[in-house]
mmCIF file with all atom_site columns, C-alpha atoms in Angstrom:
data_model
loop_
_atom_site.group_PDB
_atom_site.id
_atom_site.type_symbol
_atom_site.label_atom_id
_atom_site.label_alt_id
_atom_site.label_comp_id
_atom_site.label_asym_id
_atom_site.label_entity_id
_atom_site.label_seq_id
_atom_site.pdbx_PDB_ins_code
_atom_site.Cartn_x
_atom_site.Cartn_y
_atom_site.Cartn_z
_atom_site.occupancy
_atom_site.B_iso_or_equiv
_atom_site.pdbx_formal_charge
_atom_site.auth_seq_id
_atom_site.auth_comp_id
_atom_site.auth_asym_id
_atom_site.auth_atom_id
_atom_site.pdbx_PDB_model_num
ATOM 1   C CA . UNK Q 1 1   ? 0.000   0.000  0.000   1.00 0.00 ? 893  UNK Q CA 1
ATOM 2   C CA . UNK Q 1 2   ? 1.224   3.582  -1.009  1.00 0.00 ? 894  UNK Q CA 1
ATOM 3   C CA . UNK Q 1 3   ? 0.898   6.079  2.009   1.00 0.00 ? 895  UNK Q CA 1
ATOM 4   C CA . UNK Q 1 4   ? -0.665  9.568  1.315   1.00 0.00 ? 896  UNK Q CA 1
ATOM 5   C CA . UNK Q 1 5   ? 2.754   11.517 0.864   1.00 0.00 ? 897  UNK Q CA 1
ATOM 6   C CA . UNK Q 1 6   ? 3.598   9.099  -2.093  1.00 0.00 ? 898  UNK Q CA 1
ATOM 7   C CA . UNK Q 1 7   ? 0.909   9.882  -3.729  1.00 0.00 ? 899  UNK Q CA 1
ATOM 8   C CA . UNK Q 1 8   ? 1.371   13.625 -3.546  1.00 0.00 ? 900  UNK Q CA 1
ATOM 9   C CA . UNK Q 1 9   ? 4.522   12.639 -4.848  1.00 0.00 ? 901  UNK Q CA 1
ATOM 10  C CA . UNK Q 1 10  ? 3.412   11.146 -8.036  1.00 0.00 ? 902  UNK Q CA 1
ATOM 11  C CA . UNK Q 1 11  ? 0.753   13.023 -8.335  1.00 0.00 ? 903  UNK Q CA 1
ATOM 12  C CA . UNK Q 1 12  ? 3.360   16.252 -8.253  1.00 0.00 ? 904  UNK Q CA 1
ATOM 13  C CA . UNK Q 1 13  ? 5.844   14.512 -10.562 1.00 0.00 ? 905  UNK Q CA 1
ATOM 14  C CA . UNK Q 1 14  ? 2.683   13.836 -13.369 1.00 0.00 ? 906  UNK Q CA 1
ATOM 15  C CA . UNK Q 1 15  ? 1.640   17.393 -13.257 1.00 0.00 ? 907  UNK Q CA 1
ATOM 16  C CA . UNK Q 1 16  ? 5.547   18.897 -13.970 1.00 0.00 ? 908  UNK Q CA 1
ATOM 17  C CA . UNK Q 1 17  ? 5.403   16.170 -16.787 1.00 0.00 ? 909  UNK Q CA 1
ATOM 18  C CA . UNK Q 1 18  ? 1.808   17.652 -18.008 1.00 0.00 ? 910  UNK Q CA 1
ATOM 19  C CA . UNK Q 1 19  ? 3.086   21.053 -18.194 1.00 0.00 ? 911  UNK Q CA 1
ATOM 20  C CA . UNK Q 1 20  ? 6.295   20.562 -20.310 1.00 0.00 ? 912  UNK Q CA 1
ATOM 21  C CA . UNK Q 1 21  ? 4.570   17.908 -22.684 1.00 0.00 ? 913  UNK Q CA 1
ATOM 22  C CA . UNK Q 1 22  ? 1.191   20.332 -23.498 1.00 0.00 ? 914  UNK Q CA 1
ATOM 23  C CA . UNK Q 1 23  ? 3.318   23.224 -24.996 1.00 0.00 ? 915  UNK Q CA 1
ATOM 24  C CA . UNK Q 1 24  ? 5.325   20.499 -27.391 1.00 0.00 ? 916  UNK Q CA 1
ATOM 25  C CA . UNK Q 1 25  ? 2.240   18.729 -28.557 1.00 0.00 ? 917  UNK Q CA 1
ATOM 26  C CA . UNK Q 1 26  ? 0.659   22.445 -28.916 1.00 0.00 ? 918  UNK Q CA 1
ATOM 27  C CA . UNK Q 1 27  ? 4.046   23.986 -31.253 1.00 0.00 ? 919  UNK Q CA 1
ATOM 28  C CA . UNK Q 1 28  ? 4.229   20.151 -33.108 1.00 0.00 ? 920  UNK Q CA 1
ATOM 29  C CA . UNK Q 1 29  ? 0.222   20.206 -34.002 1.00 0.00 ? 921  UNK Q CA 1
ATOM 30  C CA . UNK Q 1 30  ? 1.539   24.247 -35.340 1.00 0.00 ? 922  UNK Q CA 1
ATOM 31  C CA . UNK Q 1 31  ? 5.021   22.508 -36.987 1.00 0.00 ? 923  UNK Q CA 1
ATOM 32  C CA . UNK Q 1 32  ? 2.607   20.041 -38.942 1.00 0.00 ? 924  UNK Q CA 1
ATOM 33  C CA . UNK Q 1 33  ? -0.643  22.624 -40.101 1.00 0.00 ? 925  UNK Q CA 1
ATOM 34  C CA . UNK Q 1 34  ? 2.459   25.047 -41.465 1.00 0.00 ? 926  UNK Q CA 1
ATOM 35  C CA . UNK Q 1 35  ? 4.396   21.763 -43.508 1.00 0.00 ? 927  UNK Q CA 1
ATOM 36  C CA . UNK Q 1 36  ? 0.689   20.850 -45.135 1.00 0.00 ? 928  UNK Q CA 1
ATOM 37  C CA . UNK Q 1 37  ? -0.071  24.437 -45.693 1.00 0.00 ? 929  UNK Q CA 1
ATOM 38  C CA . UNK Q 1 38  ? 3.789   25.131 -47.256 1.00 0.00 ? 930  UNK Q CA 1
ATOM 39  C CA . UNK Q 1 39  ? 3.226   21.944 -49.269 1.00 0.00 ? 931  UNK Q CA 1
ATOM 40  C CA . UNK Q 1 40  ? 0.467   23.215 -51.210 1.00 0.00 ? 932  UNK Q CA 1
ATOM 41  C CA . UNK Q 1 41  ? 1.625   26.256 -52.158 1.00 0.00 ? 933  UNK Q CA 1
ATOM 42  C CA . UNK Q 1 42  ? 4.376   24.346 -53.474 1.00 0.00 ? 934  UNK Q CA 1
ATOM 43  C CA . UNK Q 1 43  ? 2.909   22.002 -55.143 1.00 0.00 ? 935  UNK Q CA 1
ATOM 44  C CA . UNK Q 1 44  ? 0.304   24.265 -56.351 1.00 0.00 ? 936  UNK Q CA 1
ATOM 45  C CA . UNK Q 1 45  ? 2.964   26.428 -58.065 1.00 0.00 ? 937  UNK Q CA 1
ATOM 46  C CA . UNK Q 1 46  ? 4.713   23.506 -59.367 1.00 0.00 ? 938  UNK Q CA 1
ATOM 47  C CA . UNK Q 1 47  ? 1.261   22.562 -61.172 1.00 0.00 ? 939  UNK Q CA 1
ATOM 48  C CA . UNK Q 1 48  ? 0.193   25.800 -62.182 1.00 0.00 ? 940  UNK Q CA 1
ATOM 49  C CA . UNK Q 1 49  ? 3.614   26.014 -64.290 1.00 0.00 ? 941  UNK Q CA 1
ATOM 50  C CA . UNK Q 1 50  ? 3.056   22.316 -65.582 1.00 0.00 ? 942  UNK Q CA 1
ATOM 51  C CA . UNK Q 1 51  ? -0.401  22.775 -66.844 1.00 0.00 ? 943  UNK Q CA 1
ATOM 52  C CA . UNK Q 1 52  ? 0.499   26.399 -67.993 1.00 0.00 ? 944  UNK Q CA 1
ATOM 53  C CA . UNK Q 1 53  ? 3.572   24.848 -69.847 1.00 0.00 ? 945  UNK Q CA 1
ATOM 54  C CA . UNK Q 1 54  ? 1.620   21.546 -71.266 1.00 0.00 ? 946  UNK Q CA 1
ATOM 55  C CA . UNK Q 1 55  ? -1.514  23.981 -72.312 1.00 0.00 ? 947  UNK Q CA 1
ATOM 56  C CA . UNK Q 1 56  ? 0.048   27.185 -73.289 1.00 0.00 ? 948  UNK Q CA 1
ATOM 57  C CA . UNK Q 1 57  ? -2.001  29.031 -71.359 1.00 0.00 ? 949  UNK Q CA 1
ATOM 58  C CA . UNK Q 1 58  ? -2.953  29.815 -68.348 1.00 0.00 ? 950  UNK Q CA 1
ATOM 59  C CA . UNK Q 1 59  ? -7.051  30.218 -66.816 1.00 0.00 ? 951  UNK Q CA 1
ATOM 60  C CA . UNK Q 1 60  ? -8.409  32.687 -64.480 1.00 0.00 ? 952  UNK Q CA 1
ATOM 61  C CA . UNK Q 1 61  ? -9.514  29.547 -62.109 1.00 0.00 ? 953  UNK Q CA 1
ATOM 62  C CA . UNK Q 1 62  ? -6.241  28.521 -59.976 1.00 0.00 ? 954  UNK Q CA 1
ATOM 63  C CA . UNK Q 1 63  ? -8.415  25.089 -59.249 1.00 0.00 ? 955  UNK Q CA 1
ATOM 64  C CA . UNK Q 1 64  ? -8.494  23.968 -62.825 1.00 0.00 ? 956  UNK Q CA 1
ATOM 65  C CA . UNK Q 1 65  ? -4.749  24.410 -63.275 1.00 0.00 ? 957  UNK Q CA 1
ATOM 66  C CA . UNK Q 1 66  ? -3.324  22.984 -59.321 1.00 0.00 ? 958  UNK Q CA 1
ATOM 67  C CA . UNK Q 1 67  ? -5.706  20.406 -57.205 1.00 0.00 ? 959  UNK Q CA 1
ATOM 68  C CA . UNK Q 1 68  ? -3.214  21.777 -54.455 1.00 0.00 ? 960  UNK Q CA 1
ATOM 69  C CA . UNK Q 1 69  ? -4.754  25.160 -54.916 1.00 0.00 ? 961  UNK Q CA 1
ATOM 70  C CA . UNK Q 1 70  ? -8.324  23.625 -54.558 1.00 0.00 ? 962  UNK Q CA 1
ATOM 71  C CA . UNK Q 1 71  ? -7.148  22.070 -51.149 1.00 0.00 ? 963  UNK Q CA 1
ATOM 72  C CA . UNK Q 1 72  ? -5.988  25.296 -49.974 1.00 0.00 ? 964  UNK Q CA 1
ATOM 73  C CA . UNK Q 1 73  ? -9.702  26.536 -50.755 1.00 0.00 ? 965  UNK Q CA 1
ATOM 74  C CA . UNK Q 1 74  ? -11.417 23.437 -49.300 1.00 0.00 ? 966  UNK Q CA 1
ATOM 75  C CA . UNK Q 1 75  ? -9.152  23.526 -46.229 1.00 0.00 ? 967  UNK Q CA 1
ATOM 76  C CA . UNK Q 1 76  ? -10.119 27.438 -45.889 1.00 0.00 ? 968  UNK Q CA 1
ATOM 77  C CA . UNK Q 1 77  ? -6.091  28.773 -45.867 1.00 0.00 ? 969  UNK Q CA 1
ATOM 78  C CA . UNK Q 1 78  ? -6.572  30.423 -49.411 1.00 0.00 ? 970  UNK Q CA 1
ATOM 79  C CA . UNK Q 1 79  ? -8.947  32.895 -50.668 1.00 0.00 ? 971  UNK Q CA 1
ATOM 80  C CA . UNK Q 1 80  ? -8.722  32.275 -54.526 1.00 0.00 ? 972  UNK Q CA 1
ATOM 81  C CA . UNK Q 1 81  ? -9.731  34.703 -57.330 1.00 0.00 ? 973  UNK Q CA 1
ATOM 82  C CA . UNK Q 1 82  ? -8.778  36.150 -60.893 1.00 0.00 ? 974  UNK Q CA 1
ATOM 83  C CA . UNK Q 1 83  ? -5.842  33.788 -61.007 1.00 0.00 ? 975  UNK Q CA 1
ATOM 84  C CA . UNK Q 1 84  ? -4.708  34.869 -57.721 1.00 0.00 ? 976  UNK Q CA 1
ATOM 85  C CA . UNK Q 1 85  ? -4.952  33.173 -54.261 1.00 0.00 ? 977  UNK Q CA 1
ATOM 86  C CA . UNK Q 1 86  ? -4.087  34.866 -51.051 1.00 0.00 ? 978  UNK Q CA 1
ATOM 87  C CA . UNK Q 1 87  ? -2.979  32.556 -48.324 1.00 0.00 ? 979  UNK Q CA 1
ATOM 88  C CA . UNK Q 1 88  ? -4.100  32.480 -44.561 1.00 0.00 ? 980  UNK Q CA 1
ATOM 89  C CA . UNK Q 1 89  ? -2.416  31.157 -41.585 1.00 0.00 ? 981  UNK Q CA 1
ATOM 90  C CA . UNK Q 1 90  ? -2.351  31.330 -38.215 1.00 0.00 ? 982  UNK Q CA 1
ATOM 91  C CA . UNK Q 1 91  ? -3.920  35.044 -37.474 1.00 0.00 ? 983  UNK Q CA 1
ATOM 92  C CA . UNK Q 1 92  ? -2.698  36.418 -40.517 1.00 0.00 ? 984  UNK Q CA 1
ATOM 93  C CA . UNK Q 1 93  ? -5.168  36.315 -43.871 1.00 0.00 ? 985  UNK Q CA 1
ATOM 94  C CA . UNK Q 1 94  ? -2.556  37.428 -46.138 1.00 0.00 ? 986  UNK Q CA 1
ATOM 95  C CA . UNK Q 1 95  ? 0.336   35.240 -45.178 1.00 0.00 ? 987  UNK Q CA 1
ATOM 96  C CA . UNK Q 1 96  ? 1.033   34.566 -48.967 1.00 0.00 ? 988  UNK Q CA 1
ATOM 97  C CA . UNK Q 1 97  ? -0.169  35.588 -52.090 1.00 0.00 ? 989  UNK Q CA 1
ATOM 98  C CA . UNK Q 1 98  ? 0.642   33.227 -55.254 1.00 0.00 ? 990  UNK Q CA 1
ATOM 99  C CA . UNK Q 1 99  ? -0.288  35.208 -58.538 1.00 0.00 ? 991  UNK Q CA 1
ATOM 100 C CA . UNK Q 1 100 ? -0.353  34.611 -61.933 1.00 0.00 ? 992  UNK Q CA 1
ATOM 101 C CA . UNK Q 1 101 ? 0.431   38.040 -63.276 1.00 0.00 ? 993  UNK Q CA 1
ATOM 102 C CA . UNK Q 1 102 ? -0.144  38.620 -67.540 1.00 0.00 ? 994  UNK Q CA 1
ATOM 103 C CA . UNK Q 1 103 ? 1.047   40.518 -69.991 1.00 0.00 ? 995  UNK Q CA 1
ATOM 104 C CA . UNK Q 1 104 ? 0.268   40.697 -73.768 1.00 0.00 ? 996  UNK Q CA 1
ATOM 105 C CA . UNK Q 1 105 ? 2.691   37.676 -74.772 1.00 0.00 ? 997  UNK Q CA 1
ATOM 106 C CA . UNK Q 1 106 ? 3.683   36.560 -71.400 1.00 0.00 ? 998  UNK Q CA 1
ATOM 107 C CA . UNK Q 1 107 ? 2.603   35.138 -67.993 1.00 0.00 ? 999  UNK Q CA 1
ATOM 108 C CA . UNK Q 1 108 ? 4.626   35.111 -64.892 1.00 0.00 ? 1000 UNK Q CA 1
ATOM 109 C CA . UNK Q 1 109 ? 4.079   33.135 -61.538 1.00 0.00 ? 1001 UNK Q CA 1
ATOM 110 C CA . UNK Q 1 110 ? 5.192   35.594 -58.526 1.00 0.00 ? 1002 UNK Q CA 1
ATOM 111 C CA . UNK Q 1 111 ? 4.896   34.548 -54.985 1.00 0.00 ? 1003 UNK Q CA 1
ATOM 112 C CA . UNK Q 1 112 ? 5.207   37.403 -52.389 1.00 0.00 ? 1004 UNK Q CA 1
ATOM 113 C CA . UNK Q 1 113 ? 5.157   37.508 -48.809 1.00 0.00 ? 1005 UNK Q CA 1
ATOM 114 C CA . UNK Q 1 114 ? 2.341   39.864 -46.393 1.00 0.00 ? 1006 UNK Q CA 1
ATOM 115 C CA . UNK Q 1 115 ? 2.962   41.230 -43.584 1.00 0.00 ? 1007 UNK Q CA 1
ATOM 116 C CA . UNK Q 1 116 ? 3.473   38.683 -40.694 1.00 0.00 ? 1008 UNK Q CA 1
ATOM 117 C CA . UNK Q 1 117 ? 3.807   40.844 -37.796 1.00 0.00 ? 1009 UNK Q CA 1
ATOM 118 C CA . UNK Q 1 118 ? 4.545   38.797 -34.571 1.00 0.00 ? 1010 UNK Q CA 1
ATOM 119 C CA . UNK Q 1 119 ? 2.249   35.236 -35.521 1.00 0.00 ? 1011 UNK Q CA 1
ATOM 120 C CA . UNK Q 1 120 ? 4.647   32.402 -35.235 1.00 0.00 ? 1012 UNK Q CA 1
ATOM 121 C CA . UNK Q 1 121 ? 2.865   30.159 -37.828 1.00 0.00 ? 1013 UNK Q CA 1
ATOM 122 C CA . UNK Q 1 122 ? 3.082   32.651 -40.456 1.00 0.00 ? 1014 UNK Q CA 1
ATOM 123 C CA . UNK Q 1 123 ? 6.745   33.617 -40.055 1.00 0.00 ? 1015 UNK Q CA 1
ATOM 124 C CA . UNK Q 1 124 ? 7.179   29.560 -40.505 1.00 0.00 ? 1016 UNK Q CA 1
ATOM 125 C CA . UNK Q 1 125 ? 5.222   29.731 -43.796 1.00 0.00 ? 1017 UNK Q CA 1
ATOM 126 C CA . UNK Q 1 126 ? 7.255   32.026 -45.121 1.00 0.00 ? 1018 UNK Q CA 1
ATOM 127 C CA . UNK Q 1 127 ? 10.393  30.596 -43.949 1.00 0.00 ? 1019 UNK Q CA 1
ATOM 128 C CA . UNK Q 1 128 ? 9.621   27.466 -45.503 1.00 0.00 ? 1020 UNK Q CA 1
ATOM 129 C CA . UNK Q 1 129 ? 8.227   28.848 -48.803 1.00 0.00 ? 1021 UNK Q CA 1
ATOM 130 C CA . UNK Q 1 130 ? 11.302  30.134 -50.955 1.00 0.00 ? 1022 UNK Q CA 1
ATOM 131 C CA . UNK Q 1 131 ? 10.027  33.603 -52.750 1.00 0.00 ? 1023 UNK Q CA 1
ATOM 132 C CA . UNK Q 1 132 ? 13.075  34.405 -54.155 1.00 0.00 ? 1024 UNK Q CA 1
ATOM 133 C CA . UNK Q 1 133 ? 12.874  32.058 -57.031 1.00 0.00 ? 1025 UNK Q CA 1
ATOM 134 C CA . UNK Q 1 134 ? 9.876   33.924 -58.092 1.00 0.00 ? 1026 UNK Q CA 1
ATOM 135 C CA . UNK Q 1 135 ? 8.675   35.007 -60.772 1.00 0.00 ? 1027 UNK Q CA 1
ATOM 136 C CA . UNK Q 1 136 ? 8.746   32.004 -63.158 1.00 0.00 ? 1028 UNK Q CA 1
ATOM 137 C CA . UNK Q 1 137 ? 7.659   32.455 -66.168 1.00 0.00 ? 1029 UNK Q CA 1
ATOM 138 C CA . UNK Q 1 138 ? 4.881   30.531 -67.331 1.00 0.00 ? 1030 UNK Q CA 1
ATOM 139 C CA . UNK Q 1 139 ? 4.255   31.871 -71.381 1.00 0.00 ? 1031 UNK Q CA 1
ATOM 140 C CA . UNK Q 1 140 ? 6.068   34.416 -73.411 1.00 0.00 ? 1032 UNK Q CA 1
ATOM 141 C CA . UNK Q 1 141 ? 9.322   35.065 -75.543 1.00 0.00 ? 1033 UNK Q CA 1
ATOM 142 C CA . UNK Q 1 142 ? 11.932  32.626 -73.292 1.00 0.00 ? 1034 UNK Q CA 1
ATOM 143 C CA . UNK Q 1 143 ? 9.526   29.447 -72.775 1.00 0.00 ? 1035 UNK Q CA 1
ATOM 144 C CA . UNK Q 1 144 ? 9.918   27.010 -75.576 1.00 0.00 ? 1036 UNK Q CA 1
ATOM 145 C CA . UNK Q 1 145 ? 7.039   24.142 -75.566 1.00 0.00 ? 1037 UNK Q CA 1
#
């Protein structure tokens, strides 16, 4: 039989271990909603070039040229419109903003970063999403097919 003082003992010791491990899970549940979020914008840039490249063209509806783009919609962490979708994380709704930006003979793909202020998930997104390759282009002079 355990006397009273070891159980205010154990009880003690699980309640230091509850307050170290709540924070982790909390920041690994944020590590893991950023990854999925940087992922499609990714991915959804990588397919709006492919279909823009395969096609010729590009459309005014990001979902018919990236299903990653139509995930970002579903999931609610993009507001898309005339070939433009502005991406929302954390606090901030205009974490991101992937564009498809036209000209008379050409298209370009820019990605450029909002204003994150202080929120932690959104300074991740942008961490983890490299702008500075941007803009691709996507139709004109330089892109053979």
């Amino acid at each position: 039989a355990f006397t009273m003082i070891e159980l205010i003992f154990v009880i003690v010791i699980l309640g230091i271990l509850a307050a170290v491990a709540i924070p982790k899970l909390s920041a690994t549940r944020d590590d893991a909603e950023v990854s999925k979020v940087a992922q499609n914008v990714m991915m959804g840039a990588a397919e709006i070039a492919s279909y823009a490249v395969s096609k010729g063209k590009t459309v005014n509806d990001l979902t018919v040229m990236s299903n990653a783009m139509l995930n970002l919609s579903n999931s609610g962490n993009a507001v898309l419109s005339n070939k433009k979708a502005v991406i929302s994380i954390g606090n901030i709704t205009d974490c991101l903003t992937l564009e498809i930006v036209s000209g008379v003979t050409d298209d370009n793909l820019t990605i450029s970063y909002g204003d994150a202020g202080s929120d932690n998930k959104c300074l991740s997104l942008q961490s983890a999403v490299d702008a500075s390759k941007y803009p691709i282009k996507l139709r004109g002079q330089n892109v053979v097919y």
